[in-house]
């Protein structure tokens, strides 16, 4: 079977457990299957692009907020993420009281897990509902205040646990707002931002890294011609062009993460990679 760009419209319907249920209900994507007996020149042309149909995908901030409003948040996991658990010693590297940054934090329970171990957490998330739910579902009180340097933004804090969550567009955040970080946990963030924004994203992340920062990053590998995302495909080669000039990049683990969900997305292979990225000077 090969995939070519002569479009047949297929409406995808997925169970509630889907990464983003409504997303798939609302949108179509163009996909055509042709038998391997036929030559499919346009498919070849498509494959010359490393990112397939994903290169120009754009998700507006308002769309993310709507998914939260409708509670269509299949990406949220009720348990601490395995990659973080498995690699926490490498991230901490013997340090205590580390400042963790969570880009696009959602209501990840990983933030509470780290705070309970005595680390501090700063997250950025556009959805106010996600931030309030994080504190409420974890039985934490919180204060809220405006962030004068970012018009319209608010920061929600639990001072006892040292968790501060900024409600704003990630690209409005910078080290001038809350300093640099000793660790970053990037799950569902680089893979969720619009593919065209990756250079801007990498520059921001690098600017937030303290000299001793250890940045744990999850990426997902699959054939982007078969599924439009999010989560998006981020090839290892691109990591090197994004971070390689100023950072060392180590592949910590690579696991087959294929489940029924990915089969429903139409994928034939789905790999989860964990990388440790550290500034070259450290
Ligand atoms: N890291 C979280 C959430 C992943 S989904 C987890 O692992 O569960 C991506 C999240 O990023 C969503 O909650 C969405 O509301 C938020 N988001 C997307 N684009 C954003 C942006 N530009 N600035 C801030 N938040 C954003």
Short mmCIF file of C-alpha atoms and ligand atoms in Angstrom, two decimals:
data_model
loop_
_atom_site.label_atom_id
_atom_site.label_comp_id
_atom_site.label_asym_id
_atom_site.label_seq_id
_atom_site.Cartn_x
_atom_site.Cartn_y
_atom_site.Cartn_z
CA UNK A 1 0.00 0.00 0.00
CA UNK A 2 1.26 3.47 -0.68
CA UNK A 3 -0.11 6.85 0.26
CA UNK A 4 -0.52 9.59 -2.30
CA UNK A 5 -1.93 13.07 -2.27
CA UNK A 6 -4.91 12.52 -4.53
CA UNK A 7 -7.41 13.24 -1.78
CA UNK A 8 -10.11 10.96 -0.49
CA UNK A 9 -11.74 12.55 2.50
CA UNK A 10 -11.82 10.36 5.53
CA UNK A 11 -13.54 11.46 8.71
CA UNK A 12 -11.71 10.07 11.69
CA UNK A 13 -13.70 9.23 14.74
CA UNK A 14 -11.80 8.17 17.81
CA UNK A 15 -12.73 7.12 21.32
CA UNK A 16 -12.65 9.58 24.20
CA UNK A 17 -9.19 8.28 25.07
CA UNK A 18 -7.86 9.85 21.87
CA UNK A 19 -5.08 12.40 22.25
CA UNK A 20 -7.55 15.07 21.38
CA UNK A 21 -10.92 13.65 20.67
CA UNK A 22 -12.71 16.68 19.31
CA UNK A 23 -9.86 17.52 17.08
CA UNK A 24 -10.37 14.41 15.07
CA UNK A 25 -14.11 14.74 15.00
CA UNK A 26 -13.93 18.25 13.67
CA UNK A 27 -11.33 17.97 11.00
CA UNK A 28 -10.76 15.95 7.93
CA UNK A 29 -7.55 14.97 6.44
CA UNK A 30 -6.75 14.05 2.93
CA UNK A 31 -5.46 10.61 2.42
CA UNK A 32 -5.58 8.30 -0.48
CA UNK A 33 -4.52 4.70 -0.58
CA UNK A 34 -3.33 3.19 -3.81
CA UNK A 35 -2.32 -0.34 -4.44
CA UNK A 36 1.38 -1.02 -4.62
CA UNK A 37 0.63 -2.37 -8.12
CA UNK A 38 0.19 1.24 -9.24
CA UNK A 39 2.90 3.79 -9.40
CA UNK A 40 2.13 6.74 -7.25
CA UNK A 41 4.37 9.63 -8.25
CA UNK A 42 2.74 12.18 -5.99
CA UNK A 43 3.35 9.96 -3.01
CA UNK A 44 7.03 10.03 -3.82
CA UNK A 45 6.94 13.79 -3.97
CA UNK A 46 5.21 13.88 -0.59
CA UNK A 47 7.81 11.70 0.99
CA UNK A 48 10.59 14.03 -0.04
CA UNK A 49 9.25 16.31 2.67
CA UNK A 50 10.41 14.97 6.03
CA UNK A 51 7.23 16.21 7.71
CA UNK A 52 4.59 15.01 5.29
CA UNK A 53 1.26 16.76 5.75
CA UNK A 54 2.28 18.18 9.15
CA UNK A 55 4.65 20.96 8.08
CA UNK A 56 1.94 23.61 7.80
CA UNK A 57 -0.45 22.46 10.51
CA UNK A 58 -1.54 25.33 12.74
CA UNK A 59 -3.44 25.05 16.01
CA UNK A 60 -4.67 28.40 17.35
CA UNK A 61 -4.49 29.06 21.09
CA UNK A 62 -8.26 29.40 21.19
CA UNK A 63 -8.63 25.86 19.87
CA UNK A 64 -6.58 24.48 22.76
CA UNK A 65 -8.71 26.44 25.22
CA UNK A 66 -11.86 25.05 23.63
CA UNK A 67 -10.62 21.49 24.07
CA UNK A 68 -10.12 22.18 27.74
CA UNK A 69 -13.59 23.73 28.00
CA UNK A 70 -15.10 20.65 26.42
CA UNK A 71 -12.96 18.38 28.57
CA UNK A 72 -11.47 16.73 25.51
CA UNK A 73 -8.02 16.25 26.93
CA UNK A 74 -7.01 12.73 25.95
CA UNK A 75 -3.35 13.76 26.34
CA UNK A 76 -3.68 14.10 30.12
CA UNK A 77 -2.31 11.17 32.10
CA UNK A 78 -3.43 10.52 35.66
CA UNK A 79 -0.10 8.90 36.60
CA UNK A 80 3.43 10.26 36.69
CA UNK A 81 4.96 9.79 33.25
CA UNK A 82 7.19 6.71 32.92
CA UNK A 83 9.96 8.54 31.08
CA UNK A 84 10.24 11.05 33.90
CA UNK A 85 10.21 8.33 36.57
CA UNK A 86 12.75 6.17 34.72
CA UNK A 87 15.15 9.02 34.11
CA UNK A 88 14.75 11.22 37.16
CA UNK A 89 18.23 10.36 38.51
CA UNK A 90 19.83 11.47 35.25
CA UNK A 91 17.86 14.70 35.33
CA UNK A 92 18.68 15.49 38.95
CA UNK A 93 22.30 14.37 38.66
CA UNK A 94 22.62 14.42 42.45
CA UNK A 95 21.10 17.87 42.87
CA UNK A 96 18.44 18.76 45.43
CA UNK A 97 15.87 21.54 45.29
CA UNK A 98 16.05 21.88 41.51
CA UNK A 99 13.96 24.51 39.68
CA UNK A 100 11.91 22.65 37.05
CA UNK A 101 10.31 24.28 34.03
CA UNK A 102 7.24 22.70 32.40
CA UNK A 103 6.49 24.26 29.00
CA UNK A 104 2.82 23.72 28.00
CA UNK A 105 2.20 22.10 31.37
CA UNK A 106 -1.51 21.27 31.16
CA UNK A 107 -2.40 19.80 34.56
CA UNK A 108 0.41 17.23 34.54
CA UNK A 109 0.56 15.35 37.85
CA UNK A 110 4.34 15.18 37.34
CA UNK A 111 4.48 18.74 38.72
CA UNK A 112 3.06 17.64 42.08
CA UNK A 113 5.35 14.59 42.15
CA UNK A 114 8.44 16.77 41.77
CA UNK A 115 7.20 19.39 44.22
CA UNK A 116 6.57 16.67 46.81
CA UNK A 117 10.25 15.72 46.45
CA UNK A 118 11.28 19.26 47.35
CA UNK A 119 11.84 20.69 43.88
CA UNK A 120 10.17 23.87 42.67
CA UNK A 121 8.06 24.04 39.54
CA UNK A 122 7.24 26.77 37.05
CA UNK A 123 4.79 25.94 34.28
CA UNK A 124 3.25 27.82 31.37
CA UNK A 125 -0.19 26.96 30.07
CA UNK A 126 -2.76 28.91 28.06
CA UNK A 127 -5.81 27.28 29.65
CA UNK A 128 -6.93 28.83 32.93
CA UNK A 129 -9.21 25.84 33.45
CA UNK A 130 -6.23 23.46 33.27
CA UNK A 131 -4.32 25.46 35.87
CA UNK A 132 -7.24 25.71 38.30
CA UNK A 133 -7.94 22.00 37.88
CA UNK A 134 -4.31 21.17 38.62
CA UNK A 135 -4.48 22.84 42.03
CA UNK A 136 -7.99 21.70 42.83
CA UNK A 137 -7.48 18.05 41.84
CA UNK A 138 -4.30 17.93 43.91
CA UNK A 139 -6.02 19.55 46.93
CA UNK A 140 -3.76 22.59 46.92
CA UNK A 141 -4.78 26.12 47.74
CA UNK A 142 -3.50 28.79 45.38
CA UNK A 143 -3.29 32.52 44.89
CA UNK A 144 -3.64 34.33 41.59
CA UNK A 145 -2.10 37.61 40.53
CA UNK A 146 -1.46 39.49 37.30
CA UNK A 147 1.96 39.40 35.64
CA UNK A 148 2.73 43.07 34.93
CA UNK A 149 5.32 42.27 32.25
CA UNK A 150 2.85 40.17 30.21
CA UNK A 151 -0.43 41.95 29.45
CA UNK A 152 -3.42 39.73 30.25
CA UNK A 153 -1.33 37.01 31.89
CA UNK A 154 -1.84 35.67 35.40
CA UNK A 155 0.34 33.57 37.66
CA UNK A 156 -1.26 31.00 39.97
CA UNK A 157 0.88 29.95 42.92
CA UNK A 158 1.00 27.48 45.73
CA UNK A 159 3.81 28.87 47.88
CA UNK A 160 4.02 25.94 50.27
CA UNK A 161 4.90 23.54 47.45
CA UNK A 162 6.65 26.18 45.39
CA UNK A 163 4.59 25.75 42.25
CA UNK A 164 3.93 28.74 39.96
CA UNK A 165 1.84 28.31 36.84
CA UNK A 166 1.71 31.14 34.33
CA UNK A 167 -1.42 31.42 32.28
CA UNK A 168 -0.21 32.92 29.01
CA UNK A 169 1.12 32.13 25.57
CA UNK A 170 4.43 30.31 25.96
CA UNK A 171 6.12 32.73 23.57
CA UNK A 172 5.27 35.66 25.88
CA UNK A 173 7.30 34.00 28.65
CA UNK A 174 11.05 34.58 29.07
CA UNK A 175 13.87 34.34 31.58
CA UNK A 176 13.18 37.97 32.55
CA UNK A 177 9.85 36.82 34.04
CA UNK A 178 11.05 34.00 36.30
CA UNK A 179 14.76 33.35 35.73
CA UNK A 180 16.43 30.27 34.31
CA UNK A 181 15.95 26.63 35.23
CA UNK A 182 18.01 23.69 36.42
CA UNK A 183 15.72 21.19 34.68
CA UNK A 184 13.04 21.11 32.02
CA UNK A 185 10.52 18.34 31.47
CA UNK A 186 9.07 18.52 27.98
CA UNK A 187 6.24 16.07 27.48
CA UNK A 188 3.52 16.99 25.03
CA UNK A 189 5.15 20.34 24.36
CA UNK A 190 7.67 20.29 21.49
CA UNK A 191 5.41 17.65 19.94
CA UNK A 192 2.34 19.89 20.44
CA UNK A 193 3.49 23.28 19.20
CA UNK A 194 2.92 24.17 15.58
CA UNK A 195 5.72 22.61 13.51
CA UNK A 196 6.55 25.97 11.90
CA UNK A 197 7.33 27.42 15.36
CA UNK A 198 10.05 24.94 16.30
CA UNK A 199 13.03 27.31 15.80
CA UNK A 200 11.33 29.98 17.92
CA UNK A 201 10.51 27.36 20.55
CA UNK A 202 14.06 26.00 20.69
CA UNK A 203 15.52 29.50 21.04
CA UNK A 204 13.19 30.18 23.97
CA UNK A 205 14.00 26.87 25.67
CA UNK A 206 17.76 27.44 25.28
CA UNK A 207 17.38 30.92 26.80
CA UNK A 208 15.62 29.38 29.83
CA UNK A 209 18.40 26.84 30.50
CA UNK A 210 20.76 27.58 33.37
CA UNK A 211 24.36 26.42 32.85
CA UNK A 212 23.68 23.18 34.73
CA UNK A 213 20.26 22.60 33.14
CA UNK A 214 19.23 19.07 32.26
CA UNK A 215 16.40 19.05 29.75
CA UNK A 216 14.43 15.83 29.43
CA UNK A 217 12.48 15.70 26.18
CA UNK A 218 10.02 13.20 24.83
CA UNK A 219 9.64 12.97 21.07
CA UNK A 220 7.46 10.72 18.96
CA UNK A 221 8.47 8.98 15.76
CA UNK A 222 5.94 7.82 13.22
CA UNK A 223 5.11 8.24 9.56
CA UNK A 224 3.66 11.80 9.29
CA UNK A 225 2.01 10.93 5.97
CA UNK A 226 -0.40 8.70 7.87
CA UNK A 227 -1.58 11.02 10.65
CA UNK A 228 -1.81 14.79 10.86
CA UNK A 229 -1.18 15.29 14.60
CA UNK A 230 -0.99 16.62 17.20
CA UNK A 231 1.05 15.11 18.69
CA UNK A 232 3.46 15.82 15.85
CA UNK A 233 6.38 13.81 14.55
CA UNK A 234 9.76 15.32 15.51
CA UNK A 235 12.68 13.54 13.83
CA UNK A 236 15.97 13.18 15.69
CA UNK A 237 17.75 14.97 12.82
CA UNK A 238 15.71 18.06 13.55
CA UNK A 239 16.64 17.99 17.23
CA UNK A 240 20.24 18.29 16.18
CA UNK A 241 19.53 21.30 13.99
CA UNK A 242 17.41 22.92 16.74
CA UNK A 243 19.65 22.32 19.75
CA UNK A 244 22.91 20.82 18.48
CA UNK A 245 24.94 24.01 18.14
CA UNK A 246 24.65 24.95 21.81
CA UNK A 247 23.74 21.65 23.49
CA UNK A 248 24.74 18.03 23.73
CA UNK A 249 21.94 15.60 22.94
CA UNK A 250 21.85 12.09 24.34
CA UNK A 251 19.22 9.53 23.38
CA UNK A 252 18.28 7.88 26.69
CA UNK A 253 15.67 5.43 25.53
CA UNK A 254 13.65 4.50 22.52
CA UNK A 255 10.55 2.38 23.05
CA UNK A 256 7.84 0.94 20.90
CA UNK A 257 4.79 2.79 22.24
CA UNK A 258 2.25 1.48 19.73
CA UNK A 259 -1.22 0.91 21.22
CA UNK A 260 -4.72 0.56 19.83
CA UNK A 261 -5.00 4.33 19.86
CA UNK A 262 -2.14 4.73 17.39
CA UNK A 263 -3.62 1.96 15.26
CA UNK A 264 -6.86 3.95 15.19
CA UNK A 265 -4.89 7.00 14.08
CA UNK A 266 -3.84 4.86 11.11
CA UNK A 267 -0.22 4.36 12.17
CA UNK A 268 1.81 1.26 11.55
CA UNK A 269 4.68 2.11 13.91
CA UNK A 270 4.97 4.50 16.85
CA UNK A 271 8.15 5.07 18.81
CA UNK A 272 8.66 7.18 21.90
CA UNK A 273 12.17 8.61 22.32
CA UNK A 274 13.59 10.21 25.46
CA UNK A 275 16.48 12.64 25.10
CA UNK A 276 18.66 14.40 27.62
CA UNK A 277 19.77 17.80 26.36
CA UNK A 278 22.43 19.76 28.23
CA UNK A 279 24.25 23.02 27.47
CA UNK A 280 27.64 22.32 25.87
CA UNK A 281 29.56 24.34 28.41
CA UNK A 282 28.31 22.28 31.40
N1 LIG B 1 2.33 18.75 29.02
C1 LIG B 1 0.97 18.46 29.34
C2 LIG B 1 -0.03 18.98 28.30
C3 LIG B 1 0.23 18.55 26.88
S1 LIG B 1 -0.98 19.09 25.67
C4 LIG B 1 0.80 16.98 29.56
O1 LIG B 1 1.74 16.23 29.32
O2 LIG B 1 -0.29 16.55 29.97
C5 LIG B 1 -0.42 20.71 25.25
C6 LIG B 1 -0.89 21.80 26.22
O3 LIG B 1 -0.32 23.02 25.83
C7 LIG B 1 -2.39 22.01 26.27
O4 LIG B 1 -2.80 21.98 27.61
C8 LIG B 1 -2.60 23.41 25.64
O5 LIG B 1 -3.68 24.10 26.26
C9 LIG B 1 -1.27 24.08 25.89
N2 LIG B 1 -0.80 25.06 24.88
C10 LIG B 1 -0.75 24.85 23.54
N3 LIG B 1 -0.14 25.88 22.94
C11 LIG B 1 0.24 26.75 23.92
C12 LIG B 1 0.96 27.98 23.92
N4 LIG B 1 1.42 28.55 22.79
N5 LIG B 1 1.18 28.59 25.12
C13 LIG B 1 0.73 28.03 26.28
N6 LIG B 1 0.05 26.87 26.33
C14 LIG B 1 -0.19 26.23 25.16
#
